[in-house]
Each structure stands twice: as structure tokens, then as C-alpha cells.
Tab-separated table of C-alpha atoms in Angstrom:
chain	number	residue	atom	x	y	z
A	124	UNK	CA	-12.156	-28.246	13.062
A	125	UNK	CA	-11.218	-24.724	12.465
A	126	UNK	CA	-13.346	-24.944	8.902
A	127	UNK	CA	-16.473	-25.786	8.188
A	128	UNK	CA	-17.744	-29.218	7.334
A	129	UNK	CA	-19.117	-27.677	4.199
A	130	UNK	CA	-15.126	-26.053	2.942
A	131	UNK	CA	-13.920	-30.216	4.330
A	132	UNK	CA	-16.802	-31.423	1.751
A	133	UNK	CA	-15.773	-29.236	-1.116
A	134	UNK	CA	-12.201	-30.391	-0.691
A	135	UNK	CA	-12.971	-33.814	-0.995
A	136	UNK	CA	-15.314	-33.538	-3.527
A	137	UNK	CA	-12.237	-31.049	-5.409
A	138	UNK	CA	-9.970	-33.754	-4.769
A	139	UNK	CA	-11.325	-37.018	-6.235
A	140	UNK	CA	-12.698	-35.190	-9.224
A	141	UNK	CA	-8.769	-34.408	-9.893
A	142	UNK	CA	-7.966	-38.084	-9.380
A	143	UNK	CA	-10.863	-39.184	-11.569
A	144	UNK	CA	-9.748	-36.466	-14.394
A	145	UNK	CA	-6.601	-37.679	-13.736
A	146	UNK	CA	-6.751	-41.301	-14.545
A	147	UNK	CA	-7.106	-41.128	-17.447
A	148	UNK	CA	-3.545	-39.343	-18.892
A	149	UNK	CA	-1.639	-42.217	-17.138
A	150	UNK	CA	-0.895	-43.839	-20.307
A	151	UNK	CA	1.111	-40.784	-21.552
A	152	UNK	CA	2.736	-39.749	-17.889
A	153	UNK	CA	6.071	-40.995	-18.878
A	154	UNK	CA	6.608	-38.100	-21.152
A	155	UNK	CA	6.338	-35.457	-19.026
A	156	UNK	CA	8.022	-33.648	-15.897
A	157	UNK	CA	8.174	-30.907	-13.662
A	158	UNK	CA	11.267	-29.649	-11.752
A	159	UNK	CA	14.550	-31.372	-11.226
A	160	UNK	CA	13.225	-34.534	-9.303
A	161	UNK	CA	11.187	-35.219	-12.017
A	162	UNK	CA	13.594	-34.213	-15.202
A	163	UNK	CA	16.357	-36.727	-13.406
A	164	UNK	CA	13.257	-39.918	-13.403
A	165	UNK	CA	13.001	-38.896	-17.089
A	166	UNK	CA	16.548	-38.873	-18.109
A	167	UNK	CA	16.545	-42.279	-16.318
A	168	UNK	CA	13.643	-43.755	-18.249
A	169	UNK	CA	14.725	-42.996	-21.234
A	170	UNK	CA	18.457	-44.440	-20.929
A	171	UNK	CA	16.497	-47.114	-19.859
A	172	UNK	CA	14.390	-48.037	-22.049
A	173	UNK	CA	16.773	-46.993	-24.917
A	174	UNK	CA	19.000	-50.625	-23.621
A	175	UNK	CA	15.712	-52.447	-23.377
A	176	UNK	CA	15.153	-52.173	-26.906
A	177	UNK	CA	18.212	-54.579	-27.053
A	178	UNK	CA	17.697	-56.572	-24.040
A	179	UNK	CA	13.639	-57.705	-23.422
A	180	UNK	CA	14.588	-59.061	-20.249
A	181	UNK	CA	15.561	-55.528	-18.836
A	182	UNK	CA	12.070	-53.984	-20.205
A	183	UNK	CA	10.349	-56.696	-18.019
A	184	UNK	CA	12.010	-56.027	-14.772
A	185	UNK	CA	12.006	-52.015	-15.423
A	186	UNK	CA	8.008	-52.787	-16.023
A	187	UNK	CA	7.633	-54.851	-13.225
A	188	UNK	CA	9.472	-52.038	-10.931
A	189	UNK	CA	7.289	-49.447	-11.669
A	190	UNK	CA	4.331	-50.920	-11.156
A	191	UNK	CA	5.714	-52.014	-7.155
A	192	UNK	CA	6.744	-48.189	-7.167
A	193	UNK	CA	3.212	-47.203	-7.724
A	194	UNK	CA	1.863	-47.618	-4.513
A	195	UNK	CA	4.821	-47.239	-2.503
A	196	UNK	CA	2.507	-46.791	0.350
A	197	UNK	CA	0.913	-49.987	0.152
A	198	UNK	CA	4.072	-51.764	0.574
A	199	UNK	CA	4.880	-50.618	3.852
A	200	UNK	CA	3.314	-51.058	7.283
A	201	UNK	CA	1.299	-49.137	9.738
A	202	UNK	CA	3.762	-49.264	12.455
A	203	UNK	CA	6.826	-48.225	10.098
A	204	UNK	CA	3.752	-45.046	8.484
A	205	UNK	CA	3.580	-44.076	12.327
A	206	UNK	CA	7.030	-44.091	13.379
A	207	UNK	CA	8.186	-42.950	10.174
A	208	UNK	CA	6.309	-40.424	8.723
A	209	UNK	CA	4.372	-39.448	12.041
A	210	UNK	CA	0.957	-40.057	10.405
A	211	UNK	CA	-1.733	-43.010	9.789
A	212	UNK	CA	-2.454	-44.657	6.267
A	213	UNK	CA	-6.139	-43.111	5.941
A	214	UNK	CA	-4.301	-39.713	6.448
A	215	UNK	CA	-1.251	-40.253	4.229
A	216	UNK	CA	-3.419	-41.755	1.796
A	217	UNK	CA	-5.508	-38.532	1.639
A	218	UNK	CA	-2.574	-36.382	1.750
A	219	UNK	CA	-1.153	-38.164	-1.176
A	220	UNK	CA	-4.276	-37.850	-3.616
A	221	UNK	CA	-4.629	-34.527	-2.731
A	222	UNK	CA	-1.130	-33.540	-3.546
A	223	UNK	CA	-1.241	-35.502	-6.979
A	224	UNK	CA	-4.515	-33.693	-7.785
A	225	UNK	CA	-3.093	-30.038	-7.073
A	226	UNK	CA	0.279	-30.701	-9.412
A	227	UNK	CA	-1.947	-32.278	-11.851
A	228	UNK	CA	-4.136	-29.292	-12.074
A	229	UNK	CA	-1.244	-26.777	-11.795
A	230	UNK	CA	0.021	-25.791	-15.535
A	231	UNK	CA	3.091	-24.163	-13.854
A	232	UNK	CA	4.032	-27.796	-12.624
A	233	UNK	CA	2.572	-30.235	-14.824
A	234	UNK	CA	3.857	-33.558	-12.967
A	235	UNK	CA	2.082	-36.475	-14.533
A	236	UNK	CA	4.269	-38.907	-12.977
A	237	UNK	CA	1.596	-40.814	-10.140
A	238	UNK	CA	4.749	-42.844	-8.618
A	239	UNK	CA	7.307	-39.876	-8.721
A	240	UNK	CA	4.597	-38.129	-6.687
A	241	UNK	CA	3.998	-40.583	-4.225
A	242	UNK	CA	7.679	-40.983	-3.522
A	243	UNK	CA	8.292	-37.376	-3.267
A	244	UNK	CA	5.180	-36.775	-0.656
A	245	UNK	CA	6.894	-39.614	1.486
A	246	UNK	CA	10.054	-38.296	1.202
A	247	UNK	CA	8.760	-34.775	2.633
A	248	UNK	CA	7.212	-36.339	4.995
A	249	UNK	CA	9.683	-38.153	6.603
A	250	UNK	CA	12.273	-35.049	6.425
A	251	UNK	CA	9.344	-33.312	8.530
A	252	UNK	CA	8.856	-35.947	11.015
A	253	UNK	CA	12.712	-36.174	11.698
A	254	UNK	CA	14.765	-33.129	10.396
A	255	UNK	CA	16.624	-35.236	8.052
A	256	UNK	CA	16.376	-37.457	5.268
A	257	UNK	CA	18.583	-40.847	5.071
A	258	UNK	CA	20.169	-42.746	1.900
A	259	UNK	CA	18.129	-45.820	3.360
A	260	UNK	CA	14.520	-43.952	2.783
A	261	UNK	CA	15.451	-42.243	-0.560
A	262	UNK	CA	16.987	-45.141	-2.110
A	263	UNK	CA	13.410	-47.395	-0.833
A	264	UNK	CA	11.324	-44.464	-2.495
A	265	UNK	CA	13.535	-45.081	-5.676
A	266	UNK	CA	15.164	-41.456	-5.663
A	267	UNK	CA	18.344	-40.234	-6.152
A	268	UNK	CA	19.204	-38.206	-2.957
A	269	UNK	CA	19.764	-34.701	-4.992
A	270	UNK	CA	15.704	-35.582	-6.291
A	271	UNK	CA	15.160	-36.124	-2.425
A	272	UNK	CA	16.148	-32.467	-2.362
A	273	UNK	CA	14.345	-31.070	-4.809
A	274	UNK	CA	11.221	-32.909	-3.779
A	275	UNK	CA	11.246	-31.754	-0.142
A	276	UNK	CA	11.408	-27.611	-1.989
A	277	UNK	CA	8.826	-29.112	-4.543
A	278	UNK	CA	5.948	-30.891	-2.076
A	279	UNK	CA	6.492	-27.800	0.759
A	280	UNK	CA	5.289	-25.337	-2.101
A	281	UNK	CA	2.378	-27.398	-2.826
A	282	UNK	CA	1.409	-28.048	1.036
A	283	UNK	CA	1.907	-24.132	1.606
A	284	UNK	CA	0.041	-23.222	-0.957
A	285	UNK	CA	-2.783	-25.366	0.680
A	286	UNK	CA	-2.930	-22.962	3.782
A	287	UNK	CA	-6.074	-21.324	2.427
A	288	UNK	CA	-7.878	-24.402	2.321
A	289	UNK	CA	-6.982	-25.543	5.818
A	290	UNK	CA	-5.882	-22.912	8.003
A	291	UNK	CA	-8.877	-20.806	7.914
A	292	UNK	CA	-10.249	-18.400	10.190
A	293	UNK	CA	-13.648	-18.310	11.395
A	294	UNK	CA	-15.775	-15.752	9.066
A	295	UNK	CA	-19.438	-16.091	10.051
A	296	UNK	CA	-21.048	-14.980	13.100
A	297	UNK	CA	-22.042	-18.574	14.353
A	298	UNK	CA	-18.417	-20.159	13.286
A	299	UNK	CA	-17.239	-16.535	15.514
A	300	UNK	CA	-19.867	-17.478	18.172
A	301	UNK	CA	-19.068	-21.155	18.450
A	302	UNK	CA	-15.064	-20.472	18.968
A	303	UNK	CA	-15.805	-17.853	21.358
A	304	UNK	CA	-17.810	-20.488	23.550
A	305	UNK	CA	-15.150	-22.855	23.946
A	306	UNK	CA	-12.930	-20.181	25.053
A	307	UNK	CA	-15.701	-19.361	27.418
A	308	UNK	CA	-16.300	-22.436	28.634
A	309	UNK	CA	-12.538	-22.945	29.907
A	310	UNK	CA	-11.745	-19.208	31.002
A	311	UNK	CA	-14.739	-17.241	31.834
A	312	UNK	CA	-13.468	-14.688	28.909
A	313	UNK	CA	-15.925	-13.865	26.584
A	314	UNK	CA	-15.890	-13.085	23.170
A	315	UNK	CA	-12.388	-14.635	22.164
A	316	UNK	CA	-11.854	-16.086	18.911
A	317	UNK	CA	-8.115	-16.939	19.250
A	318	UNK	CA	-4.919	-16.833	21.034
A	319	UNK	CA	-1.962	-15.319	19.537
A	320	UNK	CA	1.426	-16.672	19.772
A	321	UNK	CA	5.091	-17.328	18.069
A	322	UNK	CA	6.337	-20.238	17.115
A	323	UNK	CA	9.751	-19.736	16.799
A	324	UNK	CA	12.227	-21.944	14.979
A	325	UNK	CA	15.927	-21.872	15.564
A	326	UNK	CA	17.930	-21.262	12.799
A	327	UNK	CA	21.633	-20.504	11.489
A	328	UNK	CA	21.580	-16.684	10.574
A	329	UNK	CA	23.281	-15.348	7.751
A	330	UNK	CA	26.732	-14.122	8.982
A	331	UNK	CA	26.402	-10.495	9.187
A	332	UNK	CA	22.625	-10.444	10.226
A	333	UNK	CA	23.027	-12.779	13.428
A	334	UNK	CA	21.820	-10.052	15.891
A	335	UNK	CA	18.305	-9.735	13.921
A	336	UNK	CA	17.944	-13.374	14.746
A	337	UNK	CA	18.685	-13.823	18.498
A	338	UNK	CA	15.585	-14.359	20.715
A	339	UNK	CA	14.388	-13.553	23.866
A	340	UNK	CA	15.877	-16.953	25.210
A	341	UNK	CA	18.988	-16.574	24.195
A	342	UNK	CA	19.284	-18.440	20.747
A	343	UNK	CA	18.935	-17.639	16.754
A	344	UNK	CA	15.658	-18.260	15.517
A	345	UNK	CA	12.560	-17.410	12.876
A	346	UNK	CA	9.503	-16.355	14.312
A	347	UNK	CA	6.206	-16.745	13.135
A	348	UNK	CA	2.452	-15.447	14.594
A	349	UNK	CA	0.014	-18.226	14.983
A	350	UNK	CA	-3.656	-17.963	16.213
A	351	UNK	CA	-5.022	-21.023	17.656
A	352	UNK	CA	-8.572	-21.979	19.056
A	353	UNK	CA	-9.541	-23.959	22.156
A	354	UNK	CA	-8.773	-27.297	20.475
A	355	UNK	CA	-5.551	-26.642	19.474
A	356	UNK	CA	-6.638	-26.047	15.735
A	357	UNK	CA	-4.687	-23.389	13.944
A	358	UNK	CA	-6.859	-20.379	12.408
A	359	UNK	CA	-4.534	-18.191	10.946
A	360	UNK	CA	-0.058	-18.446	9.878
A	361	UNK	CA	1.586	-15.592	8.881
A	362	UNK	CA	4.682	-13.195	9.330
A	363	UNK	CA	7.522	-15.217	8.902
A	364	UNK	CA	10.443	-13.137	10.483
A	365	UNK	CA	13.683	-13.121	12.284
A	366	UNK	CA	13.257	-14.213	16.007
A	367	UNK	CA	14.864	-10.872	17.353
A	368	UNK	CA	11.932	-8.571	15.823
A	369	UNK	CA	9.231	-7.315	18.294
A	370	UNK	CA	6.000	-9.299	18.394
A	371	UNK	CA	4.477	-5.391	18.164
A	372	UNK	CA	5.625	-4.827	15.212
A	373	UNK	CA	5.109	-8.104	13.426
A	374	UNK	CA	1.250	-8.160	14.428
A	375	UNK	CA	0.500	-4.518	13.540
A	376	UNK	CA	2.529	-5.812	9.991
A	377	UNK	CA	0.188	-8.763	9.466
A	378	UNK	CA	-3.181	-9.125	7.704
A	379	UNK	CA	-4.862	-9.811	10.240
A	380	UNK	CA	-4.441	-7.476	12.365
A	381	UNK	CA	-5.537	-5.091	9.572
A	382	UNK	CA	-8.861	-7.378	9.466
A	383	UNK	CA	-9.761	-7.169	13.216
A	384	UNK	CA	-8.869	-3.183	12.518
A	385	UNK	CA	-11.357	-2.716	10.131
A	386	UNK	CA	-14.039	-4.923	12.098
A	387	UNK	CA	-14.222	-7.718	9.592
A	388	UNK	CA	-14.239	-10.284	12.789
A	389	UNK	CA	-16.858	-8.538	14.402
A	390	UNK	CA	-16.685	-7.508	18.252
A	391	UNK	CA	-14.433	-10.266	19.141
A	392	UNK	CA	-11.327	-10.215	20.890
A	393	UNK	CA	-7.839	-12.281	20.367
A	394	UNK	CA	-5.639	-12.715	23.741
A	395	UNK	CA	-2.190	-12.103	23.078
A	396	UNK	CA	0.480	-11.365	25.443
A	397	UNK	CA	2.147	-8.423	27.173
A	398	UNK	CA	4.947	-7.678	24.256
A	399	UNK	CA	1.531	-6.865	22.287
A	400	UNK	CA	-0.731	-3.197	22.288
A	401	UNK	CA	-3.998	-3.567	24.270
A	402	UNK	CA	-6.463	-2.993	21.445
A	403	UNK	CA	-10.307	-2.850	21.183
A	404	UNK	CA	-9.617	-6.631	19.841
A	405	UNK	CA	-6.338	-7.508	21.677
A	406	UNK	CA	-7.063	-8.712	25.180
A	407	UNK	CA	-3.411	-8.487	27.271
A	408	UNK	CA	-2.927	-9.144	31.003
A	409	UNK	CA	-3.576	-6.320	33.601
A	410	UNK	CA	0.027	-4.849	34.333
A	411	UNK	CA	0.688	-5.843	37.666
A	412	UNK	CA	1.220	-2.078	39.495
A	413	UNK	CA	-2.729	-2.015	38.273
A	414	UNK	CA	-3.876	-4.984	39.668
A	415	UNK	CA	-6.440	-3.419	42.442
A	416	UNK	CA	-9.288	-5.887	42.440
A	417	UNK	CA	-9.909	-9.754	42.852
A	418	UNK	CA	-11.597	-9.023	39.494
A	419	UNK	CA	-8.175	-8.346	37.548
A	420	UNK	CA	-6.151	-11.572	39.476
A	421	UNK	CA	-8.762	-13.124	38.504
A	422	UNK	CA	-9.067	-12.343	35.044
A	423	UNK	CA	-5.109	-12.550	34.571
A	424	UNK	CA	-5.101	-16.355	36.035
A	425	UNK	CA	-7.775	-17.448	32.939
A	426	UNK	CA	-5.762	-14.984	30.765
A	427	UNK	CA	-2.679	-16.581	31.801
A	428	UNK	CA	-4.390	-20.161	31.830
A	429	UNK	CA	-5.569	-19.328	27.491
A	430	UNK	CA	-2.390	-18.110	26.763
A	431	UNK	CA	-0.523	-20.786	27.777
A	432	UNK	CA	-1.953	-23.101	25.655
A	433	UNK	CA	0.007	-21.923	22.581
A	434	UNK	CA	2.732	-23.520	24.705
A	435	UNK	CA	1.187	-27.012	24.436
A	436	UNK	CA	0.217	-26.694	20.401
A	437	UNK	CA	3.501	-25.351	19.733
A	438	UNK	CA	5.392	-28.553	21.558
A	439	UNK	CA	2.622	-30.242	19.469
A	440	UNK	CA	3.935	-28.957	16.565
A	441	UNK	CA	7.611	-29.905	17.454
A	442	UNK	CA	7.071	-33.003	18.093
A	443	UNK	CA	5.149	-34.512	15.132
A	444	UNK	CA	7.510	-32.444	12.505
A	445	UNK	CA	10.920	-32.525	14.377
A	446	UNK	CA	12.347	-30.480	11.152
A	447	UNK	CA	10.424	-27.648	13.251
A	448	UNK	CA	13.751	-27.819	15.692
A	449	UNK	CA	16.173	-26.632	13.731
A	450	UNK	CA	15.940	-26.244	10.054
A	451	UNK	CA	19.813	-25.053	9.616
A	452	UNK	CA	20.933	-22.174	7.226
A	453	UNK	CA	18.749	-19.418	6.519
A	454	UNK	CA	19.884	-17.183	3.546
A	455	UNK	CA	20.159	-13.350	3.718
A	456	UNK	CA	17.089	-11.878	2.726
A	457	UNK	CA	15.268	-15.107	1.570
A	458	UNK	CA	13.403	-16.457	4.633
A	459	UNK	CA	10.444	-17.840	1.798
A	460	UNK	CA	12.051	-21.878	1.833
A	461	UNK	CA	11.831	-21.726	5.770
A	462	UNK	CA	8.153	-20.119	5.856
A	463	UNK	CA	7.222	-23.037	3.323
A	464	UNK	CA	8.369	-25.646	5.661
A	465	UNK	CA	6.561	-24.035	8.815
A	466	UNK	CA	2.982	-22.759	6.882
A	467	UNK	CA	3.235	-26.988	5.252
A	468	UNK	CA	3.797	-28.327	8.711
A	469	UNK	CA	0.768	-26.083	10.329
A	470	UNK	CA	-1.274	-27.350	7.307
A	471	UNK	CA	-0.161	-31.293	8.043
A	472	UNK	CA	-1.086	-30.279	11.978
A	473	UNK	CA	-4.487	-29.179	11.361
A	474	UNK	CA	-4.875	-32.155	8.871
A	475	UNK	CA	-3.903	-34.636	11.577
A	476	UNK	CA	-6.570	-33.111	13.691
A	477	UNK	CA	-9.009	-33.844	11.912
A	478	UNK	CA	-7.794	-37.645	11.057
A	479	UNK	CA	-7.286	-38.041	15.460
A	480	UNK	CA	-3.855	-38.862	14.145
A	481	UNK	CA	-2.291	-39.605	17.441
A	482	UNK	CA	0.851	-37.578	18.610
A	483	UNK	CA	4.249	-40.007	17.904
A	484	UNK	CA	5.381	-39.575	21.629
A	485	UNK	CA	3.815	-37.090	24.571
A	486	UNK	CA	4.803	-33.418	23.791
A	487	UNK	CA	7.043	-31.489	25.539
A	488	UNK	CA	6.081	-27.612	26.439
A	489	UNK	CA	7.318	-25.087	24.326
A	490	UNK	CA	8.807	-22.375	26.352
A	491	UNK	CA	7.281	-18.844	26.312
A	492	UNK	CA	9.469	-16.349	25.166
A	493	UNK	CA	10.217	-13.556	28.125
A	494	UNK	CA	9.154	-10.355	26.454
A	495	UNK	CA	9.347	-6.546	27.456
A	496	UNK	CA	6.449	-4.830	27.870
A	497	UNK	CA	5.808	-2.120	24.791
A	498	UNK	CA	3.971	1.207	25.939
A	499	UNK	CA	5.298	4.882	25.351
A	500	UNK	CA	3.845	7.194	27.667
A	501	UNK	CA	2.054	9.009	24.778
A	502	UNK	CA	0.233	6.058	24.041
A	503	UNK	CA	-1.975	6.203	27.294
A	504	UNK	CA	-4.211	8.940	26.448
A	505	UNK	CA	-5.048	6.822	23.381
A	506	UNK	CA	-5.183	3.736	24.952
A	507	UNK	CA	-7.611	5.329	27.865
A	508	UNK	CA	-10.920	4.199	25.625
A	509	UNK	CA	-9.546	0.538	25.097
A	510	UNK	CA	-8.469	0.495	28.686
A	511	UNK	CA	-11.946	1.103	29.730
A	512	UNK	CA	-13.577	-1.709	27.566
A	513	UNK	CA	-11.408	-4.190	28.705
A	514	UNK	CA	-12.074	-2.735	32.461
A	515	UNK	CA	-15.562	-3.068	31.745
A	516	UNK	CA	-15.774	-6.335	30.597
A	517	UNK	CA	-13.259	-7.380	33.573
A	518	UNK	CA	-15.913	-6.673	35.968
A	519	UNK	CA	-18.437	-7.716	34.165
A	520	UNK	CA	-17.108	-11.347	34.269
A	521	UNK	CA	-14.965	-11.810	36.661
A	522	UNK	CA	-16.301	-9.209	39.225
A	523	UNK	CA	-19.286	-9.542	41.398
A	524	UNK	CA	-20.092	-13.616	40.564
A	525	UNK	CA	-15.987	-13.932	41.733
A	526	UNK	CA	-16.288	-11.663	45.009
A	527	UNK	CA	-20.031	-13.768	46.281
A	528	UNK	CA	-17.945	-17.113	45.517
A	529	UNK	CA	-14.803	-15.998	47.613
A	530	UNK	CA	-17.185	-14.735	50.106
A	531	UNK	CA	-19.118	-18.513	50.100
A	532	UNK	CA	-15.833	-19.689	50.694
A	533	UNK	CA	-14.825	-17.274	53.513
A	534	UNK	CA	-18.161	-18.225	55.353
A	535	UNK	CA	-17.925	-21.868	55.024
A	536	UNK	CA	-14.796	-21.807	56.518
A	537	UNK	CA	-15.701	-19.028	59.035
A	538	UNK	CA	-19.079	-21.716	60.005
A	539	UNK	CA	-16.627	-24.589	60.377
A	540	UNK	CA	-15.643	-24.018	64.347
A	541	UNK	CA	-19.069	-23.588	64.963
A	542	UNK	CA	-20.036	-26.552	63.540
A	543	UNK	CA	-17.075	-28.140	65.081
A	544	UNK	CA	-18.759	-27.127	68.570
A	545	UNK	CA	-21.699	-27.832	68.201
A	546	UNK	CA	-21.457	-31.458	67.098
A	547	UNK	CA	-18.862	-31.834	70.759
């Protein structure tokens, strides 16, 4: 995974000591709540059990109700948990204790309602996996569908604010080292610690504002930057902006890019593509009118070949969390409810990973956005020193070991006539 086994360990071990702590206020969790889900499940308990003073009958089947409601998970089977929530029961399970332990812990939210939180988690869920949320799977959660609502704003919060302790980027040399080897082992490119891309998200812009929000392909989206490692595991989520603002600006914006300026990632690079400055850390393809060795085709086939994978995590993404393709009207000025939804679903993603949750159906590519290249002729004095490390390194890996193999080739197939005649 993109984090360490010891950061998975402390998370569990975080986790069930909530639940443990937890257990024991569940005698007085009908007297609290939290935000409006939870305010309209107390306004309902106590209208009812104000008529089941009067009717014992009515206090029996409101008893035995909530204790079926408190485990709605274990009343429903694995192939309806695949299909409808887009996970497995050991992961959902997790995902629901973890979530109950970080409201219970959280004095700005004090939810001590274990069945309330259940249902609202599913609910989430299943508005992620499909874009939308039906009567039939509120009313089988036991929520009222404005709750539903509430509950989607309330749980994406709480997953978001998880991002620290699952999207993680690698900060010691050998977590550095270890990345950079996979990326070797695929491309040739050493060194590189992620690939940088953006996910973008199509949207309905706010009337006067719809310019800011048309993409390179032609439609109105959010963007937001997302490095990724070899396996597809998300390291860093950030920069949630409209889709018509340059991928320049939104990395030089973002806090990572002030970490790799600053060396706090070591000598490590990140490939990104050609809408992005060449950097002492920012590998980008060799422009084509300098392409003047096998060496740089060479190198910008396996740059090509890493960057393209963003294309494959990103139809990843889309397809487990369908919300992801379209999430409908964005307000002006307050693009925080749709970076929620997208940091929660990059949180479930790298969560899935590590349960080998299997993909709901096979993913379909994600196109990559057409961009224009972004270099002032000012710039290139500046840029000479990068230029020259990235030269270096070019033909240092991809030079002289390239040129013997194409020559290998060239003389195998120049020693094939001969062979030819001799065996006649």
C-alpha cells in the first residue's frame, strides 16, 4: 500500500480502542444527536415512545426494530454488498467501525447513535457507487430521504477528513526507494516516486462562471491533481478547481509542489505531463522538434507508457464510485461539498486496495485531457540547468544499453540471409 504497515497497525489498533470505549455509552445513545439526520431519528423517538407509554404493544415492536436496525449490514447479502455498495463485507465492516469511532471521538459531532451510523455509512455508500440514492434504499436503512441527504454531507466530511490517514505520501528514504523501484522496474526511469494527473469530474457550473469550468475536451468539469504509484495506490489529493484552470498553475498552487521545492522528497522525480514546467523534480516528455536521439524516443515511449496509467486508476475510480461522473450543481465559490465527495472516494479507493476488493465491472479508460504546452521564451535560460539533468539522466538510461540492443537486433537480422544460405 501507499502507507506503511506500521500507520495500517496504528489505525486498527486507533479504531477498536474507539469501539471498545465506545460500548459502553450505548445505554444512554438515545439522548443524543449530531446534525439534521440525527435530530430528525430523535424527534422520532421521542413521539414514539411518548404513545408507547399508552400502548405496550407499540414499545415492543419499536424495541424489536431497533435492535434489526443495528446491524443493518448483517441483514443483507454479499452479492446485494457487491452490487450495491461496490465493496465486500470485511471492508464495509471496517469502514463502518471506523466511521462510528471517528464521530464518537469528535466533540464537534457527538453522534452516539450506533444504528443511525450504520445506516448513514450505507447510505453514502451506495450514492457513491451509483450517483444517486433511491426511496427503496433509504426507506430499508430506516431514513427519511431529507436524513439521506444530510447523511451523504455528514459521512463525506468524516471520510475526507480521513485522507491523512490513508492517502499518504511516501516520507522515508526506503518507502522513497521502494516506489521508485517499481517505477523502475516497468519504465527504465529512475528515481520516480509518482505520476501526476487530473481527475476531472463534470459538473453543472454556476451560471455566470461556465467558461472557468469548460475542459480541454469540450465539457464543464472540476479538476483535481492526483499522484499515483505503480500499483495504482493514490499518494497524494489536492487542488480541487474548475476544469478550465491550467494544470501549471494548479501544481505550482499545491503543497506539494512546495514540498518537492524545498527537497523534503529527496532527489526524486514525479512524471507529469507536457501542460506542466520541467523541474529538477518534474520529469515531462522531450518536445518533439528536440527529439535527436534513440535515447529521447526512447525515454518518451516509457514516459508515455507511466503516464498513461493515471488513465487506468482514474477509470478505476469511475467505475467503483459512479457519483465520480457527474455530481450535478456546483455553487459559485463553494467547490468544498464536491472536493469532499472526490478526497472520500480516493480514500474508499485506496481502502479497497488494500481489502483486493474486486472492481464491480472492467474499467473503462479515462481519457487524457489534450493540453497546450506552457513555456515563455524567458523561461529557457532558467530552465537550461533542469534541461541538462533530465538530458543527463536520459542518456544515462536509455542511451548506450538502448543503442547495443537496437544494434543486436540490426545484426541478427542482418546474419539471417546468411544463415539462410548456408543451411541451402
Amino acid at each position: 500500500m501507499s502507507y506503511g504497515g506500521a500507520v495500517w497497525l496504528a489505525v486498527q489498533e486507533d479504531l477498536y480502542r474507539g469501539v471498545s470505549s465506545g460500548s459502553g455509552r450505548k445505554s444512554t445513545s438515545s439522548s443524543s444527536s449530531s446534525s439534521s439526520s440525527t435530530s430528525t431519528s430523535s424527534s422520532t423517538s421521542t413521539t414514539t415512545s411518548s404513545s408507547s407509554s399508552t400502548n405496550p404493544r407499540s414499545s415492543n415492536t419499536v424495541k424489536r426494530i431497533s435492535e434489526e436496525s443495528r446491524n443493518c449490514l448483517g441483514g443483507l447479502d454479499d452479492y446485494f454488498l457487491s452490487q450495491g455498495f461496490h465493496f465486500s463485507r470485511p471492508c464495509l465492516t471496517f469502514l463502518i467501525d471506523y466511521i462510528k469511532s471517528r464521530m464518537r471521538k469528535d466533540v464537534f459531532r457527538p453522534v452516539n447513535d450506533t444504528p443511525s451510523i450504520e445506516a448513514m455509512t450505507l447510505a453514502t455508500l451506495y450514492f457513491y457507487a451509483h450517483g444517486f440514492l433511491p426511496r427503496k434504499i433509504t426507506d430499508m436503512l430506516g431514513l427519511e430521504q431529507t436524513a439521506a441527504c444530510e447523511a451523504v454531507n455528514t459521512i463525506s466530511k468524516v471520510l475526507a477528513d480521513m485522507s491523512q490517514s490513508f492517502i499518504t505520501f511516501p516520507g522515508s528514504y526506503n518507502d522513497r526507494m521502494g516506489v521508485a523501484q517499481g517505477f523502475k522496474n516497468i519504465s527504465g526511469i529512475p528515481n520516480v516516486v509518482g505520476v501526476l494527473g487530473y481527475l476531472h469530474v463534470k459538473v453543472t457550473p454556476p451560471p455566470t462562471k461556465e467558461s472557468l469550468y469548460l475542459n480541454a475536451v469540450g465539457y464543464h468539469s472540476v479538476m483535481v491533481q492526483i499522484i499515483s504509484d505503480v500499483d495504482g495506490n493514490l499518494l497524494s489529493v489536492e487542488q480541487c478547481c474548475p476544469g478550465g484552470t491550467l494544470e501549471k498553475a494548479v501544481w505550482e498552487r499545491s503543497n506539494i509542489c512546495k514540498e518537492f521545492s524545498s527537497f523534503q522528497h529527496g532527489q526524486t522525480w514525479l512524471v507529469g505531463g507536457k501542460g506542466l514546467p520541467q523541474s529538477r523534480h518534474m520529469l515531462t516528455p522531450v518536445h518533439r522538434a528536440q527529439i535527436k536521439t534513440s535515447a529521447a524516443r526512447r525515454f518518451n515511449a516509457a514516459h508515455s507508457e507511466v503516464l498513461s496509467s493515471t488513465q487506468h486508476i482514474f477509470g478505476c475510480l469511475k467505475t467503483r464510485f459512479q457519483c465520480l461522473r457527474d455530481l450535478g450543481a456546483v455553487q459559485a465559490n463553494r467547490l468544498e461539498p464536491v472536493a469532499r465527495i472526490v478526497t472520500a472516494c480516493c480514500v474508499l479507493h485506496n481502502i479497497s486496495k488494500k481489502f483486493s476488493v474486486p472492481l464491480p465491472r472492467e474499467p473503462v479508460l479515462e481519457p487524457l485531457h489534450p493540453v497546450q504546452e506552457v513555456r515563455k521564451d524567458g523561461e529557457e535560460n532558467s530552465l537550461c540547468c533542469m534541461e541538462e539533468t533530465q538530458e543527463d539522466m536520459i542518456e544515462m538510461c536509455f542511451g548506450n544499453a538502448g543503442d547495443e540492443e537496437e544494434q543486436a537486433k540490426k545484426k541478427d537480422v542482418e546474419d539471417m540471409p546468411k544463415q539462410n544460405k548456408a543451411h541451402s
